[in-house]
Tab-separated table of N, CA and C in Angstrom:
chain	number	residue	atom	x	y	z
A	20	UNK	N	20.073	31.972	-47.247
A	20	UNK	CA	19.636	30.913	-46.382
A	20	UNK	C	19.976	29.555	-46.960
A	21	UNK	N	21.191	29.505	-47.078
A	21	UNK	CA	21.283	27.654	-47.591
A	21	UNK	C	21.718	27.385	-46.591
A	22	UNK	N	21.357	25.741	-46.667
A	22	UNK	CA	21.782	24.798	-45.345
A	22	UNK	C	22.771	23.862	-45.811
A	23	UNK	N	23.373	23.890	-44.549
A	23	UNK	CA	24.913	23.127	-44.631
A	23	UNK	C	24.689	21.910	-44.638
A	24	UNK	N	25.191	21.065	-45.299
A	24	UNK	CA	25.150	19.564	-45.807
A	24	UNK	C	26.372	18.818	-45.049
A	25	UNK	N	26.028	17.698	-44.346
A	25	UNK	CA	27.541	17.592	-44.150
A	25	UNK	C	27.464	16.236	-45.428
A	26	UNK	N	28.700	15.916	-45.121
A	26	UNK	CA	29.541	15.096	-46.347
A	26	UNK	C	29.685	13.776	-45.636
A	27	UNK	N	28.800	12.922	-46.849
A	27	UNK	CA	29.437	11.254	-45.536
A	27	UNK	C	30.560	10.406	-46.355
A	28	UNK	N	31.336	10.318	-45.252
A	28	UNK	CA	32.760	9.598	-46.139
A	28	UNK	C	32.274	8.477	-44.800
A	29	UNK	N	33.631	7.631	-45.750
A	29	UNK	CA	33.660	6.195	-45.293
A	29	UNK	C	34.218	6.172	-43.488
A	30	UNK	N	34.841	7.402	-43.458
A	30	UNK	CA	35.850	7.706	-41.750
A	30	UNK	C	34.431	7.621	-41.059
A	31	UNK	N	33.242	7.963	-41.277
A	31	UNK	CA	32.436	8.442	-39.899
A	31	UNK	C	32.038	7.167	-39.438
A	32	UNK	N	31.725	6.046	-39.929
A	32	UNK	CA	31.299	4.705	-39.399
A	32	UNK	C	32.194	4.496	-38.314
A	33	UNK	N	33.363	4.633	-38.960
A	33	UNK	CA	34.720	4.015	-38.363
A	33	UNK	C	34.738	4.543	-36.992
A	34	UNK	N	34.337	6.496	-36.946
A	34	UNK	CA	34.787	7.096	-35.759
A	34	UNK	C	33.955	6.415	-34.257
A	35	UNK	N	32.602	5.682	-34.980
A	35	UNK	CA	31.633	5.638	-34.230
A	35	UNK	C	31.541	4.676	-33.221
A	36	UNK	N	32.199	3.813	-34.063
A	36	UNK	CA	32.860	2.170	-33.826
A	36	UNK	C	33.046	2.094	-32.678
A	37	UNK	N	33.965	2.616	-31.940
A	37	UNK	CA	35.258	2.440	-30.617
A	37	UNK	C	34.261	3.411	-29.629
A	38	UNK	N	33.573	3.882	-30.055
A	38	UNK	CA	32.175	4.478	-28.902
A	38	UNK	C	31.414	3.142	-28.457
A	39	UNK	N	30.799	2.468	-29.792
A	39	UNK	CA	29.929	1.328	-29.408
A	39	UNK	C	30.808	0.029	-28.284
A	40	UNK	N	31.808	0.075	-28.858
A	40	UNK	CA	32.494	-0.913	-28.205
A	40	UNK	C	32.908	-0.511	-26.583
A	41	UNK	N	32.867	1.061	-26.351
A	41	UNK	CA	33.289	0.995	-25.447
A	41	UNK	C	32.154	1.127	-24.513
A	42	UNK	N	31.244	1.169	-24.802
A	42	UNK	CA	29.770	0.881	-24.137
A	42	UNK	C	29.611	-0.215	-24.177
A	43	UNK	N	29.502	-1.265	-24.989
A	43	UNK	CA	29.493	-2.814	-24.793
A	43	UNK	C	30.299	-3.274	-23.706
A	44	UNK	N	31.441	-2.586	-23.369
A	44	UNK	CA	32.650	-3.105	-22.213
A	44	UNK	C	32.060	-2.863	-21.042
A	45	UNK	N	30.980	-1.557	-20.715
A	45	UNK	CA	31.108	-0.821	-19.413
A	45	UNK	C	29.885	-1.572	-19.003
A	46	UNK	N	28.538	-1.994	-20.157
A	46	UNK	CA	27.899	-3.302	-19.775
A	46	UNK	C	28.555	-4.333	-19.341
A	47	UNK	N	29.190	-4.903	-19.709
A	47	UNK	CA	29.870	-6.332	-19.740
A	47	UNK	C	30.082	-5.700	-18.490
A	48	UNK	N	31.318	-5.266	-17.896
A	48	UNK	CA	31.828	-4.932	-16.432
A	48	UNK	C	30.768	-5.319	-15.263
A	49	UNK	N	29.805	-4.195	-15.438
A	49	UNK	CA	28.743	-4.037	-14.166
A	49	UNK	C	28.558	-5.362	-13.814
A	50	UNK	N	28.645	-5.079	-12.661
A	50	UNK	CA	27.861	-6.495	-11.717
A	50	UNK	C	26.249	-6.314	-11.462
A	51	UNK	N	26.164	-7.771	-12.193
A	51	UNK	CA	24.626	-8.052	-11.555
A	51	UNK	C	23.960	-7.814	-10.638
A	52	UNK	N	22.671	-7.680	-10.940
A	52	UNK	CA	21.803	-6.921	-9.383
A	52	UNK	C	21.698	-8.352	-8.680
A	53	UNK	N	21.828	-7.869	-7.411
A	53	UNK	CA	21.069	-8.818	-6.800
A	53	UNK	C	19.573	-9.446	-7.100
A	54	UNK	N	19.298	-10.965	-6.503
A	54	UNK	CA	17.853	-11.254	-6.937
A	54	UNK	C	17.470	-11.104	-5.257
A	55	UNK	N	16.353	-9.752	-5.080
A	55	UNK	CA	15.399	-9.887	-4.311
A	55	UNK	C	14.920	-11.033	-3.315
A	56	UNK	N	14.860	-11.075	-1.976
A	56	UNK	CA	14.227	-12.255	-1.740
A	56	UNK	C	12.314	-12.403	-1.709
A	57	UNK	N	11.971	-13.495	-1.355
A	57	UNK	CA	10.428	-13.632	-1.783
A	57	UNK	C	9.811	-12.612	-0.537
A	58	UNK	N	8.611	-11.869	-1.078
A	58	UNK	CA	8.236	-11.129	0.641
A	58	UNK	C	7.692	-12.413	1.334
A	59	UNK	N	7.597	-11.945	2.685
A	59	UNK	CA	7.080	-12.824	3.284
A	59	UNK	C	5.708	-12.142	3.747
A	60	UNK	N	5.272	-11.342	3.402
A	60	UNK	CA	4.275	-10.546	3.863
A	60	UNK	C	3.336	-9.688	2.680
A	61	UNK	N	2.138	-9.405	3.125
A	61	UNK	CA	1.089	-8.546	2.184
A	61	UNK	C	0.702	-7.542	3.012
A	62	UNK	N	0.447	-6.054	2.850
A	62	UNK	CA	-0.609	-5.025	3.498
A	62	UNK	C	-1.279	-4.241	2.812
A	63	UNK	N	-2.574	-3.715	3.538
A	63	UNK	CA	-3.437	-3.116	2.842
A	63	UNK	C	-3.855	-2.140	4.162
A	64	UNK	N	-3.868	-0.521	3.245
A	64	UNK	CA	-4.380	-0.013	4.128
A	64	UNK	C	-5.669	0.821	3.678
A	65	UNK	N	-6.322	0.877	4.699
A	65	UNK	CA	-7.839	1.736	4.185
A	65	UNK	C	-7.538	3.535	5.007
A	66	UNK	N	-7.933	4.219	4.323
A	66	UNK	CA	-7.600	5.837	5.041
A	66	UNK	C	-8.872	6.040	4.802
A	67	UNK	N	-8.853	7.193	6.150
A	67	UNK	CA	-10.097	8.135	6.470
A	67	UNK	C	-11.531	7.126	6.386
A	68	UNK	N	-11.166	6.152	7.364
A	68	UNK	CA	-12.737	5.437	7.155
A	68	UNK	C	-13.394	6.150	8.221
A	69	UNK	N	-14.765	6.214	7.631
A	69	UNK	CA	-15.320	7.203	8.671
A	69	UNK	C	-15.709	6.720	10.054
A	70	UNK	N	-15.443	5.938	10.876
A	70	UNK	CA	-15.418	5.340	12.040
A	70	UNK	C	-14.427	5.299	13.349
A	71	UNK	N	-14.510	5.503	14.155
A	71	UNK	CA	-13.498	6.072	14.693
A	71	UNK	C	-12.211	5.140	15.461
A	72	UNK	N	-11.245	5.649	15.814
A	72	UNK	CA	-10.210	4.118	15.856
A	72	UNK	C	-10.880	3.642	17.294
A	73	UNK	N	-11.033	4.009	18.619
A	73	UNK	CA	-11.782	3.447	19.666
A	73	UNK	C	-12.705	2.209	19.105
A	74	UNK	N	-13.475	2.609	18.662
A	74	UNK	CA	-14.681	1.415	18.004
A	74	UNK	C	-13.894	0.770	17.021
A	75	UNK	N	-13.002	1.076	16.431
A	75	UNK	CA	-12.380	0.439	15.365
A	75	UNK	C	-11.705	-1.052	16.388
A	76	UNK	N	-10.627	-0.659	17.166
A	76	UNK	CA	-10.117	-1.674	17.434
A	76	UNK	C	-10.868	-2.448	18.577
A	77	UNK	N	-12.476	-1.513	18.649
A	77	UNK	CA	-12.984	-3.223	19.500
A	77	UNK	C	-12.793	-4.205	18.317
A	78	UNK	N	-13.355	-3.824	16.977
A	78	UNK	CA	-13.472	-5.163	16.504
A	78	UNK	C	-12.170	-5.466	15.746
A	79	UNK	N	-11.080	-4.953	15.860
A	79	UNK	CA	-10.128	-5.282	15.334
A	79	UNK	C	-9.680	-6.538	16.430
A	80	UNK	N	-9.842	-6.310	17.783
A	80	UNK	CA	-8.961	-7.241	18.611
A	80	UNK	C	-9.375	-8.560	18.555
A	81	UNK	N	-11.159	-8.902	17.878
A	81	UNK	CA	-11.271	-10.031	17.489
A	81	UNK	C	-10.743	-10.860	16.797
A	82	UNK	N	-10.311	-10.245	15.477
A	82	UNK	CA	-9.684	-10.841	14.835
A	82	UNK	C	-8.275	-11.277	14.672
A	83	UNK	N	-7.383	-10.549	15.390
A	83	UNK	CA	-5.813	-10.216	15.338
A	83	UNK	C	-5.481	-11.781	15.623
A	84	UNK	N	-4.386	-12.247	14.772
A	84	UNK	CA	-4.034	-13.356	14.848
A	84	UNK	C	-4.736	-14.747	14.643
A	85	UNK	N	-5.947	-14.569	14.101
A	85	UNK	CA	-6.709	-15.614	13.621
A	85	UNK	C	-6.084	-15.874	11.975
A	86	UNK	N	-6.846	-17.157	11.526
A	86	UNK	CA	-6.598	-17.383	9.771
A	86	UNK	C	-7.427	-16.535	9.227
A	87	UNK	N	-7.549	-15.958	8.280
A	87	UNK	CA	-8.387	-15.129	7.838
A	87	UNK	C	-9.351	-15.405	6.915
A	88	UNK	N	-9.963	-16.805	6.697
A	88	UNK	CA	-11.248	-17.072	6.391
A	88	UNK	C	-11.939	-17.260	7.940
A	89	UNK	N	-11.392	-18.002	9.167
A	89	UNK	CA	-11.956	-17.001	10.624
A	89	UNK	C	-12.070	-16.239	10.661
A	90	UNK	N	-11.516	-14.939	10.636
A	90	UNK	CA	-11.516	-13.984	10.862
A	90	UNK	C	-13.014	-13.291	10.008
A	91	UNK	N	-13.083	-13.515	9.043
A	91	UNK	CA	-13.785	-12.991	8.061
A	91	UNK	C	-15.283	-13.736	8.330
A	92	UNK	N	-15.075	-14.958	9.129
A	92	UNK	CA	-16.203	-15.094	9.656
A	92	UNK	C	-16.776	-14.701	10.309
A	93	UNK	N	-16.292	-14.740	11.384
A	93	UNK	CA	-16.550	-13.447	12.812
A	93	UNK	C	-16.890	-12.258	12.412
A	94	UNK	N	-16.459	-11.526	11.356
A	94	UNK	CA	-16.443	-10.161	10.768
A	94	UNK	C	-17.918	-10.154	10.766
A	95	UNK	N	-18.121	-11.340	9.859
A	95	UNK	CA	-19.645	-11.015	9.447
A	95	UNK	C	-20.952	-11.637	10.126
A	96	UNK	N	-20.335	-12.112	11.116
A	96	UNK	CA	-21.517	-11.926	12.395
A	96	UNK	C	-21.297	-11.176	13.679
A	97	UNK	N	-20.193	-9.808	13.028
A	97	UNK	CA	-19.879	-8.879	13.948
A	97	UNK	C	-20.859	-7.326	13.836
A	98	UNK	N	-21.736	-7.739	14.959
A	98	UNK	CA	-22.896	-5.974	14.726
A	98	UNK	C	-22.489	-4.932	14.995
A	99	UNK	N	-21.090	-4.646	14.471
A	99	UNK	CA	-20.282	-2.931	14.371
A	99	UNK	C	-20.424	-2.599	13.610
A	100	UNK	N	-20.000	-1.372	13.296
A	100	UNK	CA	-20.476	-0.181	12.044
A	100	UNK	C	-18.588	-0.632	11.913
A	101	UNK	N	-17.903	-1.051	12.545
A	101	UNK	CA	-16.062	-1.379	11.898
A	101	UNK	C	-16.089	-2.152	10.914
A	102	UNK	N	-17.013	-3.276	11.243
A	102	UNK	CA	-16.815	-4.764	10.765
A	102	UNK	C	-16.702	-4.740	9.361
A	103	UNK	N	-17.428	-4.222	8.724
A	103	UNK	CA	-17.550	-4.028	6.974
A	103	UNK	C	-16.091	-3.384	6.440
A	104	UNK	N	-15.959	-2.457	7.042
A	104	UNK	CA	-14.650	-2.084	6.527
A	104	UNK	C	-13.292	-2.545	6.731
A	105	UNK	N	-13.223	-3.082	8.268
A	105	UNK	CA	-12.093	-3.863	8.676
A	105	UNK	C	-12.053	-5.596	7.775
A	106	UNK	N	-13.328	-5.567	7.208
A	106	UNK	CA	-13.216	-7.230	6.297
A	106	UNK	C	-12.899	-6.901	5.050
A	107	UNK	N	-13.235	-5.784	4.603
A	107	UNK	CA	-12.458	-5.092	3.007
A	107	UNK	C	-11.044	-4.846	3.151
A	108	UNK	N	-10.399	-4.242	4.400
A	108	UNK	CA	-9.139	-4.366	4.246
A	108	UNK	C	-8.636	-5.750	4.565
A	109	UNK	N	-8.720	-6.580	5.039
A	109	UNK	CA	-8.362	-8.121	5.162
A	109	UNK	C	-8.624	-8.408	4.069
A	110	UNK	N	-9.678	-8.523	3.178
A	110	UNK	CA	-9.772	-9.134	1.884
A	110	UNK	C	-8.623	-8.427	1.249
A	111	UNK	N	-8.656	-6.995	0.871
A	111	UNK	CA	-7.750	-6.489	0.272
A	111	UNK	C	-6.315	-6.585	0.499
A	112	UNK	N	-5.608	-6.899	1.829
A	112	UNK	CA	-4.090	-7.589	1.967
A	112	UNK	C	-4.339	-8.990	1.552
A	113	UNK	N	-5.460	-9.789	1.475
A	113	UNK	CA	-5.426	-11.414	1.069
A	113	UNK	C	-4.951	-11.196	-0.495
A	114	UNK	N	-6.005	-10.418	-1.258
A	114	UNK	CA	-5.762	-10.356	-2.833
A	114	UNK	C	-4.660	-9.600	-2.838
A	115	UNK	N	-3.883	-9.217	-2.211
A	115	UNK	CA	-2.244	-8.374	-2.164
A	115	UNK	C	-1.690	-9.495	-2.325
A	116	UNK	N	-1.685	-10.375	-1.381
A	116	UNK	CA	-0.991	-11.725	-1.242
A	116	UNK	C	-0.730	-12.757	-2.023
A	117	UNK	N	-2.346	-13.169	-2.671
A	117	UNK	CA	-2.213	-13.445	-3.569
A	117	UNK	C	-1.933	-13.265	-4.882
A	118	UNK	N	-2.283	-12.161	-5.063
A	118	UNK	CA	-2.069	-11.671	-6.851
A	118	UNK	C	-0.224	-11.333	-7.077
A	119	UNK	N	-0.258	-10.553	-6.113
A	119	UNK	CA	0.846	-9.689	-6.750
A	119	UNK	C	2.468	-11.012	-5.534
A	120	UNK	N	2.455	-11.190	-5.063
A	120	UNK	CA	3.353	-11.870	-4.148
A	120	UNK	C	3.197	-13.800	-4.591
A	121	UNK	N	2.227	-14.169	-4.934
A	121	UNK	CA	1.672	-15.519	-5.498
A	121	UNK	C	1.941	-16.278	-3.881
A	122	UNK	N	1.453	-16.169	-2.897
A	122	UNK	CA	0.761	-16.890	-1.681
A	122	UNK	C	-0.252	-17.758	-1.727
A	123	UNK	N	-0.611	-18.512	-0.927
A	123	UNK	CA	-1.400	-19.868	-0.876
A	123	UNK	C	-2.673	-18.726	0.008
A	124	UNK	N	-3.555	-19.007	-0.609
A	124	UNK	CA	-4.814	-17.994	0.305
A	124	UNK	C	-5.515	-18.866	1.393
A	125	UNK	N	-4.836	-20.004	1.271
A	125	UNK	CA	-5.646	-21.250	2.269
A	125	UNK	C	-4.689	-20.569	3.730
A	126	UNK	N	-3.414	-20.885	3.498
A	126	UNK	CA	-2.631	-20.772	4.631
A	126	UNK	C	-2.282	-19.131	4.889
A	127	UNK	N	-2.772	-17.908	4.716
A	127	UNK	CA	-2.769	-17.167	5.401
A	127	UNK	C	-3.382	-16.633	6.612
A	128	UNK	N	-2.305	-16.053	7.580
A	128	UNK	CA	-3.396	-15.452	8.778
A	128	UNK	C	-2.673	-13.848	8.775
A	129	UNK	N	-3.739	-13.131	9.885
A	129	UNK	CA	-3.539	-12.037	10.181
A	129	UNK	C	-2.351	-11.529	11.031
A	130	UNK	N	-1.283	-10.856	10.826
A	130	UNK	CA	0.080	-11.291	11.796
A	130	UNK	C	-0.453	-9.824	12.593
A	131	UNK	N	-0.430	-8.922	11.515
A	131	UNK	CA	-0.398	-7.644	12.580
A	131	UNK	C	-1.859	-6.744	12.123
A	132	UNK	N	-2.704	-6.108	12.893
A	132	UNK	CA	-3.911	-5.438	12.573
A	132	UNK	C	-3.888	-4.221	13.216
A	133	UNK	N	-4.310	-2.768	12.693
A	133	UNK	CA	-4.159	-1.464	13.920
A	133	UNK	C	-5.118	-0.619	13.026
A	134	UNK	N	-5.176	0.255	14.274
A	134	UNK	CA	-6.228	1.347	13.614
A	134	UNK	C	-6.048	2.758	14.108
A	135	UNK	N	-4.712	3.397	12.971
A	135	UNK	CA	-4.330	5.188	13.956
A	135	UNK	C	-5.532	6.018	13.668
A	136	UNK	N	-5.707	7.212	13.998
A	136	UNK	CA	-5.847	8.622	14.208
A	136	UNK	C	-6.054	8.816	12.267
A	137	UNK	N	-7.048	9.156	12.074
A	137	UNK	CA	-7.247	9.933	10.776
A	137	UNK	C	-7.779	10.953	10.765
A	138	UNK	N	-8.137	11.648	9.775
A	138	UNK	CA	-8.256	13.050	9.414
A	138	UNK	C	-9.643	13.096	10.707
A	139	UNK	N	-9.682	14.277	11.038
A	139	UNK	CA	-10.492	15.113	11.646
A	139	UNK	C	-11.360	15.997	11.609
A	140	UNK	N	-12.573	16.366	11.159
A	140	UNK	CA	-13.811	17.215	10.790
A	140	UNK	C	-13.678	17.955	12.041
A	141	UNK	N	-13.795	18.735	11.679
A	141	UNK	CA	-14.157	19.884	12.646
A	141	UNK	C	-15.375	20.393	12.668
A	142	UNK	N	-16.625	20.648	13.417
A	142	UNK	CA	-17.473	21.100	13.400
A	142	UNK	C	-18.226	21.968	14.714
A	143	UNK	N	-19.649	22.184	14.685
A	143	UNK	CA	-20.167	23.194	16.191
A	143	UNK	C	-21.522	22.718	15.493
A	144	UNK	N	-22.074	22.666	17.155
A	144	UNK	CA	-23.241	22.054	17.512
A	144	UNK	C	-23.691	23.281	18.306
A	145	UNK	N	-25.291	24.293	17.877
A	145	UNK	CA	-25.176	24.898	18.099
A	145	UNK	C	-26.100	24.523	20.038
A	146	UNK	N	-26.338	25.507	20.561
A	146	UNK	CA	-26.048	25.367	22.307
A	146	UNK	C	-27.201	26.248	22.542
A	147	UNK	N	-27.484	26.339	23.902
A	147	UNK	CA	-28.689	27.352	24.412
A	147	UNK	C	-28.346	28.726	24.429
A	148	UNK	N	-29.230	29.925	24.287
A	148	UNK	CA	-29.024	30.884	24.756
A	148	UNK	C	-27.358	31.727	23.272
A	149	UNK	N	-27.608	30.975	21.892
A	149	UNK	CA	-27.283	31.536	20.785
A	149	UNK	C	-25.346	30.930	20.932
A	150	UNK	N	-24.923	30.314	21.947
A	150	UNK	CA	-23.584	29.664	21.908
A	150	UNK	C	-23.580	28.460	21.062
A	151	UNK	N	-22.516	27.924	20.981
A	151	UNK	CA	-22.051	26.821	20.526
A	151	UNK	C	-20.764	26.090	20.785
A	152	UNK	N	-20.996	24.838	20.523
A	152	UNK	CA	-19.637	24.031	21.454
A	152	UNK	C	-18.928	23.117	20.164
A	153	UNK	N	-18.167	22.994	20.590
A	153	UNK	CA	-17.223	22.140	19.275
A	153	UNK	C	-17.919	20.670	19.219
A	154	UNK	N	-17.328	20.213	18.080
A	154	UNK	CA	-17.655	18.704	17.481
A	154	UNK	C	-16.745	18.513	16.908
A	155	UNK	N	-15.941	17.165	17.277
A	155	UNK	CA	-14.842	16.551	16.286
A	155	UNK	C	-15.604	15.472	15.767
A	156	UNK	N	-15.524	15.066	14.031
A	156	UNK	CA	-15.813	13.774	13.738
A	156	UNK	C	-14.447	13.309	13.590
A	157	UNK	N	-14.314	12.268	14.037
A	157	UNK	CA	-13.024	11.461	13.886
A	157	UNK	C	-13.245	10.490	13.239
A	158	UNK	N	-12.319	9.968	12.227
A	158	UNK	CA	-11.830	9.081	11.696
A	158	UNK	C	-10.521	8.199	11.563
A	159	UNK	N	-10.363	7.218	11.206
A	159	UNK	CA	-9.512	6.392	11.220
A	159	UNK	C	-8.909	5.846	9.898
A	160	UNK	N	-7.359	5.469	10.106
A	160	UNK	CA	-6.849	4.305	9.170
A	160	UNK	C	-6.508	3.378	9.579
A	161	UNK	N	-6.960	2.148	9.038
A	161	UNK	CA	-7.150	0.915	9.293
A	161	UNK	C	-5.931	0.091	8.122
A	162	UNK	N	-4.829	-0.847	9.028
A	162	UNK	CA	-4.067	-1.283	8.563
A	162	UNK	C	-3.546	-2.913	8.455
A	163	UNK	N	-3.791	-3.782	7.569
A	163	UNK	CA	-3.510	-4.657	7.854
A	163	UNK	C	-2.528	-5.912	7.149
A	164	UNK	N	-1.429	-6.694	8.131
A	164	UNK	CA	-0.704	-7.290	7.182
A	164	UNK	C	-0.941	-9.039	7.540
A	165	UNK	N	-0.726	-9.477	6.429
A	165	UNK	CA	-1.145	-10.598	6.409
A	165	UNK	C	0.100	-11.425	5.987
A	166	UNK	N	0.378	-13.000	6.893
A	166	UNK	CA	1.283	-13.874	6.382
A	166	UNK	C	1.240	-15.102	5.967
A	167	UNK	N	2.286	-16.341	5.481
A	167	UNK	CA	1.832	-17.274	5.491
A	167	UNK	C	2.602	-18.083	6.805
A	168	UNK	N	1.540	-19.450	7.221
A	168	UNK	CA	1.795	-19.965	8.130
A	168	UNK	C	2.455	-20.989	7.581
Protein backbone atom coordinates (compact mmCIF):
# COMPACT_ATOMS: atom_id res chain seq x y z
CA UNK A 1 0.00 0.00 0.00
CA UNK A 2 2.29 2.98 -0.82
CA UNK A 3 0.96 6.09 -2.26
CA UNK A 4 2.04 7.69 -5.32
CA UNK A 5 3.68 11.04 -4.90
CA UNK A 6 3.64 13.10 -7.75
CA UNK A 7 6.84 15.18 -8.43
CA UNK A 8 6.62 19.10 -8.64
CA UNK A 9 8.94 20.49 -11.26
CA UNK A 10 9.10 23.93 -12.38
CA UNK A 11 6.83 22.80 -16.01
CA UNK A 12 3.51 22.49 -13.89
CA UNK A 13 3.07 26.31 -13.04
CA UNK A 14 3.87 26.96 -16.53
CA UNK A 15 1.19 24.26 -17.88
CA UNK A 16 -1.41 26.06 -15.79
CA UNK A 17 -0.70 29.49 -16.99
CA UNK A 18 -2.41 29.53 -20.62
CA UNK A 19 -5.64 27.89 -18.75
CA UNK A 20 -5.81 31.05 -16.47
CA UNK A 21 -5.34 33.31 -19.25
CA UNK A 22 -7.64 31.75 -21.29
CA UNK A 23 -10.42 32.21 -18.80
CA UNK A 24 -9.46 35.79 -18.18
CA UNK A 25 -10.18 36.27 -22.17
CA UNK A 26 -13.67 34.46 -22.18
CA UNK A 27 -14.51 37.02 -19.12
CA UNK A 28 -13.19 39.93 -20.82
CA UNK A 29 -15.35 38.89 -24.13
CA UNK A 30 -18.90 38.46 -22.50
CA UNK A 31 -21.11 41.26 -22.82
CA UNK A 32 -22.54 42.98 -20.01
CA UNK A 33 -25.92 42.29 -18.57
CA UNK A 34 -28.25 44.55 -19.10
CA UNK A 35 -29.30 47.10 -16.15
CA UNK A 36 -32.93 46.21 -15.25
CA UNK A 37 -35.39 48.96 -15.38
CA UNK A 38 -36.94 50.50 -11.98
CA UNK A 39 -40.43 48.45 -11.24
CA UNK A 40 -43.04 50.54 -11.43
CA UNK A 41 -45.18 48.50 -9.28
CA UNK A 42 -45.49 46.45 -5.72
CA UNK A 43 -47.93 43.22 -4.91
CA UNK A 44 -48.95 41.38 -2.15
CA UNK A 45 -50.95 38.53 -1.98
CA UNK A 46 -52.87 36.97 1.01
CA UNK A 47 -54.08 33.01 0.31
CA UNK A 48 -56.82 31.05 1.79
CA UNK A 49 -58.28 33.94 3.85
CA UNK A 50 -61.06 32.52 5.38
CA UNK A 51 -63.78 34.82 3.92
CA UNK A 52 -65.30 34.36 0.96
CA UNK A 53 -64.49 36.29 -2.45
CA UNK A 54 -68.46 37.54 -2.84
CA UNK A 55 -68.08 39.47 0.54
CA UNK A 56 -64.57 39.97 -0.23
CA UNK A 57 -65.01 42.23 -3.16
CA UNK A 58 -67.94 44.18 -1.57
CA UNK A 59 -65.28 45.72 0.31
CA UNK A 60 -62.68 45.52 -2.08
CA UNK A 61 -64.71 47.84 -4.62
CA UNK A 62 -64.43 50.56 -2.00
CA UNK A 63 -61.25 50.93 -2.13
CA UNK A 64 -59.96 50.19 -5.79
CA UNK A 65 -58.26 53.15 -7.07
CA UNK A 66 -58.13 55.35 -4.08
CA UNK A 67 -54.47 56.58 -2.33
CA UNK A 68 -53.94 54.18 0.11
CA UNK A 69 -53.75 56.05 3.35
CA UNK A 70 -57.78 56.58 1.98
CA UNK A 71 -58.20 53.60 1.42
CA UNK A 72 -56.97 52.36 4.72
CA UNK A 73 -59.20 54.77 6.15
CA UNK A 74 -62.34 53.58 4.93
CA UNK A 75 -60.97 50.05 5.73
CA UNK A 76 -61.20 50.87 9.20
CA UNK A 77 -64.52 52.26 9.48
CA UNK A 78 -65.54 49.37 7.24
CA UNK A 79 -68.04 46.74 9.48
CA UNK A 80 -66.93 43.56 7.28
CA UNK A 81 -65.38 40.53 8.49
CA UNK A 82 -63.01 41.48 4.69
CA UNK A 83 -61.90 44.72 5.95
CA UNK A 84 -59.05 43.52 8.37
CA UNK A 85 -57.57 41.40 5.99
CA UNK A 86 -57.99 43.32 2.76
CA UNK A 87 -55.97 46.39 4.93
CA UNK A 88 -53.05 43.80 5.77
CA UNK A 89 -52.68 43.08 2.25
CA UNK A 90 -52.58 46.88 1.21
CA UNK A 91 -50.24 47.52 4.01
CA UNK A 92 -48.26 44.59 2.94
CA UNK A 93 -47.87 45.72 -1.07
CA UNK A 94 -47.17 49.46 0.61
CA UNK A 95 -44.08 47.90 2.72
CA UNK A 96 -43.29 45.86 -0.73
CA UNK A 97 -43.03 49.24 -2.20
CA UNK A 98 -41.33 50.69 0.00
CA UNK A 99 -38.66 48.49 1.39
CA UNK A 100 -37.66 46.40 -1.27
CA UNK A 101 -38.44 48.78 -4.66
CA UNK A 102 -37.54 52.30 -2.47
CA UNK A 103 -41.10 54.21 -3.44
CA UNK A 104 -42.40 57.37 -1.85
CA UNK A 105 -45.29 55.84 0.57
CA UNK A 106 -46.94 59.36 0.44
CA UNK A 107 -47.65 59.06 -3.34
CA UNK A 108 -48.89 55.60 -3.65
CA UNK A 109 -52.37 54.38 -4.73
CA UNK A 110 -54.14 51.20 -5.33
CA UNK A 111 -53.96 50.50 -9.30
CA UNK A 112 -55.38 47.02 -9.32
CA UNK A 113 -57.33 45.00 -6.26
CA UNK A 114 -59.18 41.26 -6.76
CA UNK A 115 -60.28 38.54 -4.85
CA UNK A 116 -60.23 34.69 -6.76
CA UNK A 117 -61.64 31.40 -5.61
CA UNK A 118 -59.49 29.71 -2.79
CA UNK A 119 -59.22 26.49 -1.32
CA UNK A 120 -62.50 24.86 -0.44
CA UNK A 121 -63.61 22.82 2.85
CA UNK A 122 -65.77 20.45 2.22
CA UNK A 123 -68.15 19.50 4.77
CA UNK A 124 -72.14 17.93 5.79
CA UNK A 125 -74.57 19.39 7.90
CA UNK A 126 -76.39 16.75 9.27
CA UNK A 127 -80.54 16.89 8.05
CA UNK A 128 -83.89 15.33 9.34
CA UNK A 129 -84.84 11.90 9.41
CA UNK A 130 -80.66 10.64 9.73
CA UNK A 131 -79.64 12.46 5.97
CA UNK A 132 -77.31 15.02 5.33
CA UNK A 133 -76.60 17.78 2.82
CA UNK A 134 -73.30 19.25 1.76
CA UNK A 135 -71.45 22.43 3.05
CA UNK A 136 -68.79 24.26 1.18
CA UNK A 137 -66.63 26.72 3.29
CA UNK A 138 -65.13 28.89 0.81
CA UNK A 139 -62.32 30.90 0.84
CA UNK A 140 -60.44 33.38 -0.93
CA UNK A 141 -57.11 35.05 -2.27
CA UNK A 142 -56.89 38.43 -1.99
CA UNK A 143 -54.49 40.36 -4.32
CA UNK A 144 -53.14 43.58 -4.41
CA UNK A 145 -50.87 45.96 -6.52
CA UNK A 146 -49.94 49.15 -5.69
CA UNK A 147 -48.31 52.27 -7.76
CA UNK A 148 -46.80 55.49 -7.75
CA UNK A 149 -48.74 58.51 -8.91
Amino acid sequence: MATKEKKVTAETPVEEAPKKEKKAKKEKEAPAKPVKPAPTEARATALNVRVTPRKARLVLDLVRGKDVKVALGILANVNKSAAEPVSKVIRSATANAVNNFGMDENSLYIASIWANDGMRIKRYLPRAKGSASGLVKRSSHITCVVKMR
